[in-house]
Coordinates of C-alpha atoms in Angstrom, one line a residue:
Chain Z
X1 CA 97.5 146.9 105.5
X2 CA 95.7 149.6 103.4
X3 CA 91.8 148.9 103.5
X4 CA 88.7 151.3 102.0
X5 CA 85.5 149.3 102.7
X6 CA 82.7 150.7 100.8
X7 CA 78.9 150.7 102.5
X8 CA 75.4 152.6 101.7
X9 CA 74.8 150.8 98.8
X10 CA 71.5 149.2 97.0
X11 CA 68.6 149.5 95.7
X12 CA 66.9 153.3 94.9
X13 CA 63.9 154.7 92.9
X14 CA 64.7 156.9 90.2
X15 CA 65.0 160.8 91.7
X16 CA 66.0 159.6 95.4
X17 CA 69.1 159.4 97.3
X18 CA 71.7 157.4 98.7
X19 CA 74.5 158.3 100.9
X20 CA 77.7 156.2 100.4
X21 CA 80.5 156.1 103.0
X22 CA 83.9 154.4 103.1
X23 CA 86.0 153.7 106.0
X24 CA 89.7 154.5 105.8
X25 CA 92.2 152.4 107.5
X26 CA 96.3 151.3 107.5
X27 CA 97.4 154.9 106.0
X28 CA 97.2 158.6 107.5
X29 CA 93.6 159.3 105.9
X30 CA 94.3 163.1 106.1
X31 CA 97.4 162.9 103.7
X32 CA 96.1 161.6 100.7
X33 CA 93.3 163.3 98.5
X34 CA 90.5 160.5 98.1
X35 CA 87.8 159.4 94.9
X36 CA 84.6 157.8 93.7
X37 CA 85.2 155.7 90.6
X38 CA 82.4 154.1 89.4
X39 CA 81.4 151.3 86.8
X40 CA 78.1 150.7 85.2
X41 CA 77.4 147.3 84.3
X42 CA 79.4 145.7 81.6
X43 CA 80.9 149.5 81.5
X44 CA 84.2 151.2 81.8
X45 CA 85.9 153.1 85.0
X46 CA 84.1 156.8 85.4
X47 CA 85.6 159.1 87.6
X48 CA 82.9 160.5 89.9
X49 CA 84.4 162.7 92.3
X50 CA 87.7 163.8 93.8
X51 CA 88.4 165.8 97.3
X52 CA 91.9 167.2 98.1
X53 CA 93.3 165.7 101.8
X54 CA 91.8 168.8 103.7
X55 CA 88.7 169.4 101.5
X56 CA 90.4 172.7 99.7
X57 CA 89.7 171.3 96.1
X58 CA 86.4 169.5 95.0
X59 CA 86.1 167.7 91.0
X60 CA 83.0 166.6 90.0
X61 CA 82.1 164.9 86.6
X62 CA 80.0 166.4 84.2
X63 CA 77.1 163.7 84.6
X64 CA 77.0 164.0 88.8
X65 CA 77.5 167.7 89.1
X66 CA 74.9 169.4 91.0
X67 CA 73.6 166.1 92.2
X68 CA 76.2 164.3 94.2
X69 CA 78.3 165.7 97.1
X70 CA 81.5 164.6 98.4
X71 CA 82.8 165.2 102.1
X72 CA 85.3 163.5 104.0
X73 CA 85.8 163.7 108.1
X74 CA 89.5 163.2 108.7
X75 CA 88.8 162.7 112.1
X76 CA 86.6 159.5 111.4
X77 CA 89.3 158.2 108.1
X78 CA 85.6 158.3 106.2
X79 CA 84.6 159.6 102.8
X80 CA 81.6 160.1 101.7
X81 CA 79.4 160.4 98.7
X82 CA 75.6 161.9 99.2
X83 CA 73.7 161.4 95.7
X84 CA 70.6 162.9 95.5
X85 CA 68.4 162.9 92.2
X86 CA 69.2 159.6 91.5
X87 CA 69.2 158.3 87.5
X88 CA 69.0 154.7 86.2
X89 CA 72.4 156.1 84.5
X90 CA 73.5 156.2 87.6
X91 CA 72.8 152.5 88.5
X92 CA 77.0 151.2 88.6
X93 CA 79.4 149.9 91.2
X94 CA 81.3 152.8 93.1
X95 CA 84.6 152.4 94.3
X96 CA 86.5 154.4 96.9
X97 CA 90.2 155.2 96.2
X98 CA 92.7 156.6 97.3
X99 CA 95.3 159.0 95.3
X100 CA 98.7 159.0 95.8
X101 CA 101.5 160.1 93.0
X102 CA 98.5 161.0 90.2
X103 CA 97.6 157.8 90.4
X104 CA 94.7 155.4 92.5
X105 CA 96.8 152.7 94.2
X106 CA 94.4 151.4 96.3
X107 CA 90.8 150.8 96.2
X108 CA 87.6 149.2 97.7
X109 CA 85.7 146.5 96.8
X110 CA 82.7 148.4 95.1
X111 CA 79.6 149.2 96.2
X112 CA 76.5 148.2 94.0
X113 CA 73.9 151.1 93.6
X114 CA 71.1 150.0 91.5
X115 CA 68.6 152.8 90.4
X116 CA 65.7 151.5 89.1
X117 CA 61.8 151.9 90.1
Chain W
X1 CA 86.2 165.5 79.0
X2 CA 86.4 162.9 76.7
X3 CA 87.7 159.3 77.6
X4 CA 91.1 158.1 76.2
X5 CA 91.2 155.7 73.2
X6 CA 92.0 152.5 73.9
X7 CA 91.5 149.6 71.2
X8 CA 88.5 147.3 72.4
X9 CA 90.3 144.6 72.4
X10 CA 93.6 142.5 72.2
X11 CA 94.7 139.0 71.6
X12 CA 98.2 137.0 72.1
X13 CA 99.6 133.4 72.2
X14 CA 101.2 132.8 75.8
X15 CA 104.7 134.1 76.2
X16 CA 104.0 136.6 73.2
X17 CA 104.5 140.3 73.7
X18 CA 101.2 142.5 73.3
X19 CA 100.9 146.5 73.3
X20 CA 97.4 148.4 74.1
X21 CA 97.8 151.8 73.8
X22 CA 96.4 155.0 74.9
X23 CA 95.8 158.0 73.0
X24 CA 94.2 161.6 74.3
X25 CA 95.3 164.9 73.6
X26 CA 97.5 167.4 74.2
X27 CA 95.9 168.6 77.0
X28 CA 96.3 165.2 79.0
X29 CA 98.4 162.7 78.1
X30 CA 100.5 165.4 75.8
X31 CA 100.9 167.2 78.7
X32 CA 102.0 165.4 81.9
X33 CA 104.0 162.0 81.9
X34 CA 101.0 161.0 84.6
X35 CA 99.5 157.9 82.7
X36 CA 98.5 154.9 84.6
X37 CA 97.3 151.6 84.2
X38 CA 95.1 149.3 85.9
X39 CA 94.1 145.5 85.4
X40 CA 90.4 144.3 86.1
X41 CA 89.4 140.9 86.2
X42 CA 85.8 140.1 86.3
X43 CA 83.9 140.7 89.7
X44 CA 86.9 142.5 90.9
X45 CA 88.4 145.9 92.1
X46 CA 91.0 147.4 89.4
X47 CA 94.4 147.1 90.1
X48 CA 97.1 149.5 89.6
X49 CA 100.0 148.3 87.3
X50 CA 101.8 151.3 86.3
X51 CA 102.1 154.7 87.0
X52 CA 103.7 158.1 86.2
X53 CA 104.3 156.5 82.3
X54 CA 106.5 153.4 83.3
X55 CA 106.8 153.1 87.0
X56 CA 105.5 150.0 88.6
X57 CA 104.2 149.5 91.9
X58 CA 105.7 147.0 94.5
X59 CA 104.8 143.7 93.5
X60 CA 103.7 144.2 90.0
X61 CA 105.3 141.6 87.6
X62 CA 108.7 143.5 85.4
X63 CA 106.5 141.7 82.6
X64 CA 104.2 144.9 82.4
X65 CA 106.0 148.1 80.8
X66 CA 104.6 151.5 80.1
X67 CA 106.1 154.2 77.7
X68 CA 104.6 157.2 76.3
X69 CA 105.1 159.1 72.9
X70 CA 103.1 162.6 72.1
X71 CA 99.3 162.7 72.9
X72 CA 99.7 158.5 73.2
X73 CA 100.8 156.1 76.1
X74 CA 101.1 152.2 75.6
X75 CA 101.2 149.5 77.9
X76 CA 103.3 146.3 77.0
X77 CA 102.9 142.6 78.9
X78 CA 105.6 140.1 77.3
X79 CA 105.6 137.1 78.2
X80 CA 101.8 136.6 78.2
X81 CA 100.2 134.2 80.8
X82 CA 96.5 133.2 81.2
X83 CA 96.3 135.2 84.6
X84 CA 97.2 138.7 82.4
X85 CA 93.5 138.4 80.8
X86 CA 91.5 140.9 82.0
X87 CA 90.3 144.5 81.4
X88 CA 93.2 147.1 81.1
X89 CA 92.1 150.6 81.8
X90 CA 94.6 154.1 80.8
X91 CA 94.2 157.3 83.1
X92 CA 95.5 160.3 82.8
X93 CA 95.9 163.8 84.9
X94 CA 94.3 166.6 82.8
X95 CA 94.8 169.4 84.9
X96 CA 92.9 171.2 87.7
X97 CA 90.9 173.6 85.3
X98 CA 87.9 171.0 84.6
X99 CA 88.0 167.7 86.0
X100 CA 91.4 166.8 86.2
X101 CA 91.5 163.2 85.4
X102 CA 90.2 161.1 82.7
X103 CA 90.2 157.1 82.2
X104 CA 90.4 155.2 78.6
X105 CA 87.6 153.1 77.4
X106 CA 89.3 150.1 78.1
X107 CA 91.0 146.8 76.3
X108 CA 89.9 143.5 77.1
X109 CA 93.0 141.1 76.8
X110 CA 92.2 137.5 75.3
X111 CA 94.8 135.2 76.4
X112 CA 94.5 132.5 73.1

């Protein structure tokens, strides 16, 4: 069974940083390129970032670039999201996902960043 | 990148038909028959319901259809039920120039 559990969330004062991780298990991690979607509350699905299966190709959105980072250790099935600079726009629940055929079939259960002093 | 237009909202009768549709541009949904759809119900993760225009994951109900015509991709649930209401979300591949995908703004469905 596929699973992405989300962690690092909470709570943030505006122009700090977080670092999100999500652990990877019941597919071959290192195949599949990976994301952070996110959704502000009462909002619609953003997508954050994207990172090919061995790191080559790196997307940011508009509104996270030059702020957030995303890594992934193949080694460890984990991706990660370090957000620095941190905006009450950016208060939202992220979701890890995984891409496969253009399109996120699986996802994790969200993890609730509020930023807010 | 802009989102993709969805209608804000949509309404049916159980067992009627409804269609929400998508519609970007040429240099998304125009260009690459690589729309999906996902479901959201409140509190919860989205779920994936069809991809690549019309293909639907194992375990998705044959009651949800996707087509595609130009710069606009629809989503059809016939036979409406009380479980299809939720938020229905459109994504698209865009290409790897810029960011290369880009979600609609989403539809919620009222079952009446």
């Amino acid at each position: 069974e596929v699973q992405l559990v989300e962690s690092g969330g909470g709570l943030v004062k505006p122009g700090g940083s977080l670092r999100l991780s999500c652990a990877a298990s019941g597919f071959t991690f290192s195949s599949y390129s990976m994301n952070w979607v996110r959704q502000a509350p009462g909002k619609g699905l953003e997508w954050v970032s994207s990172i090919s299966s061995s790191s080559s190709y790196i997307y940011y959105a508009d509104s996270v670039k030059g702020r957030f980072t995303i890594s992934r250790d193949n080694a460890k099935n984990s991706l990660y999201l370090q957000m620095n600079s941190l905006r009450a726009e950016d208060t939202a629940v992220y979701y890890c996902a995984s891409l496969f055929r253009y399109s996120i079939f699986y996802w994790g259960q969200g993890t609730l960043v509020t930023v807010s002093s | 990148q802009s989102a993709l237009t969805q209608p804000a909202s949509v309404s049916g009768s159980p067992g009627q038909s409804i269609t929400i549709s998508c519609t970007g541009t040429s240099s998304d949904v125009g260009s690459y028959n690589l729309v999906s759809w996902y479901q959201q119900h409140p509190g919860k993760a989205p779920k994936l319901m069809i991809y690549e225009v019309s293909k639907r994951p194992s375990g998705v109900s044959n009651r949800f259809s996707g087509s595609k015509s130009g710069n606009t991709a629809s989503l059809t649930i016939s036979g409406l039920q009380a479980e299809d209401e939720a938020d229905y979300y459109c994504c698209s591949y865009a290409g790897s120039s810029t960011f290369p995908y880009v979600f609609g703004t989403g539809t919620k469905v009222t079952v009446l």
